[in-house]
């Protein structure tokens, strides 16, 4: 059972790390602000999500698991709304300029 | 080299690199963005140094609230940047400053490399008295008992800073409401965020305060989180910024230090004098003080960010 | 070389950078930022000392850690006060430099109280 | 297991640190802010991994705090950046 | 402990009740504080031993001790007297106008007055280097907003510059605190003095702390922030800043050098500090001579007078070289002279700033050229200014005279005659700038002066009383000197209260 949990953790966390890699590459390589924003949200949602998912089997108790999920939810919520706000800011910036 | 060692080396280099960027950045705003990252990295470093209490404080105050404050300032001051570019200090000052900085850094680095051995520590002494205080988090014990007077005086420092910020208002606005980012244009998303985030944040803040007696956390960290949530609500326009003459506001601001001082004075009737706690009530008293301190800290930090009154007092 | 020594060197570098920035930057806001770097370096020094003092089952000496918490809060209030002063200065004079008294003291020296 | 988690934390951190190049390059402040956001998410992930890998459970609380305040800082940014951002663009173009 | 807690409680109460209450609370706290300071001094005077107090019953190194020795007692009494005088003086300028519930300047002034006082008492009594750091920050946060109270651009710039200097200074100090803790595991001054060894960490720590505190004390060449800040503040606040606040960081340097590392006092470093002091005397006085505004002149004179204080370091630490009975005597004389200079400058400078404030209020300006005949209209004020000036010059029988004479004699007796030259030259220069003010003020003019606002004789009386105190200090120099010896290099005995 332990081995199963651990290999799940390794798998999920590695996948999460790959999304962080992708997010960084996107942020560095994409040509304009809006597509860079797109890359960022992928890292935000999936990278952190997979890491949290991978860590859940390692959690020592229900409270820790709850906190892990809260962290992810918070990042989701903040990420989603902030992305909207930044996107609007970028658009406004383009219009004004 | 273990993975942890690689991580530490990378983190330390990263911290220094971001610091170089903050000093060298072309625009103040870019430097402030760097500063937010700097705070985050420092929080990680504190976690690596096994100081999670400090990591929490750094995450909440050092990076979060300070970052927001500086960001506002940088954007308001942007028009002045091009103008002051002309008055860069001369090469001489640069050289002197560089020599001085290198000297201090080198001296410190040398001292770091020759540590005292065995390293002195008060950890055993602090541990001995933890059972009598019935507080399991040693940092909380230091802040609330062993070195309580520092914490108390620091509360007074916070109050003075707030008075100082308020004192910068024009006379006619005294008693009115702070301006708090007058540019903010509440729109749908912001309002949504301000409705969804604070309930979670307040729970987290209270949790951090409550857990402070047994694990890392406490009044400062909890207070800073609550302050950020309060600010968010005010920025989104869901609640007005309070006028500073309000009696309830003044009471919230001082209730923490006032209770702390009262308990301190009550200590005169005990064998150990000022700021000592009666043995059987130690834990409840510390918790009561922490709760009221959290309230006051949240209010003070929030108002420090909100700035001086900028609107006339409503009759 | 252990982790504490490593962060100790990092702290030394931060102190030097902060000091340099605070002296050479003409804009007060950048000086305030540099002061925060310097503060970060000083606090980290406490952290290194705390880490080295790990004993009695604790990961570090709690006393310096508590001092850092106090210090961070004080540094924040200092930043808040300095930023407010700076914004007010800008509001009143339209400029945000420290050399203001040299420009304006000659014009307004009759206004001294 | 612990070793893997710490290595993963290091990897995530290294990745998002590369993203910091955006802070250097800009060009707009929105891009800089995005890089800082990415670093924030990466830092939170690294902290969570460290909490599990080095047995410092309270570090999860620090991650929680970071997640809350990252949103707050972003709001501060959005409130302050856009207008001046455009102004800067114009200044550099013209 | 009460000495710190009462003004601190004052801050809290004033903040809570606000409005007109702030002034009443401040005055009540001032009188209570004066009584406490006197009681502490009397206690030490009688017992001839320093009082140590362990907060919350936690003994150092884990806990924090407060310690009252002769120096703290004298400084606490001086502080209480000066603050009471400032409080009485400021009642008129900082009262809430009729019809308003609360006004900005009074609320800020009274609250910060108590905040500064709490900070000062914490500096005098603190025996823990980190507590002293928090105390220093109390001083900074109390003093900076007072500078910019009138909200003009130049005072805002002065306040900001002051704040930046002060912050850098305290960061340096804090770094030294960290190093001390890292080396010895305690921050209690008495415990540290038994532990310190001559090793690099101590030198670096002391150098950092001294440099930081020098910036806060405004010793030449880190004095740039002081004149605009002290001259720009309202008179009552200038008196507070110039008389007391800069002394806080100076006393901290004394605590570090004489109490924390007494066995390691380095003559070369002490000579260097004194050389900076000497430079401060010359530059401060010369610049004071060239000022056109009265308050700036007084502010520059503060820089010069601070310079004298730094002679304490070589003169009171000389026995390292000659360990004979006679030198011991002379270091004692230098010690008394130095502290007397601290006290007499505090009292005299407070009186002079307030006198200048009255003059400026009456005339609507403070240009020295426009002072003609002011002595006819405000005789008491000009007389007080003159008495304060006597102390600065070092004319008998003022406190300043005795202080400077003692420093002078100690310098000659210890074979450090070069400092005596500077002390004499400083006196002459001070005479120059004081008479630059007094000569036009006393001159007869044809046109009668018209006052913009009448000045109440009560306020003039307060200023004059303070100036007379400065004068009388010269007549009782020996009694405080006995008190001063209390706690000097003597191990502490704990008294449980």
Coordinates of C-alpha atoms in Angstrom, one line a residue, chain C residues 9 15 25 43 48 62 65 102:
Chain C
X9 CA 26.9 34.4 3.6
X15 CA 23.5 43.7 4.1
X25 CA 20.0 55.9 -4.9
X43 CA 17.0 39.4 10.2
X48 CA 21.4 31.8 11.1
X62 CA 13.4 30.6 19.8
X65 CA 13.3 34.1 16.1
X102 CA 18.0 73.5 -0.4

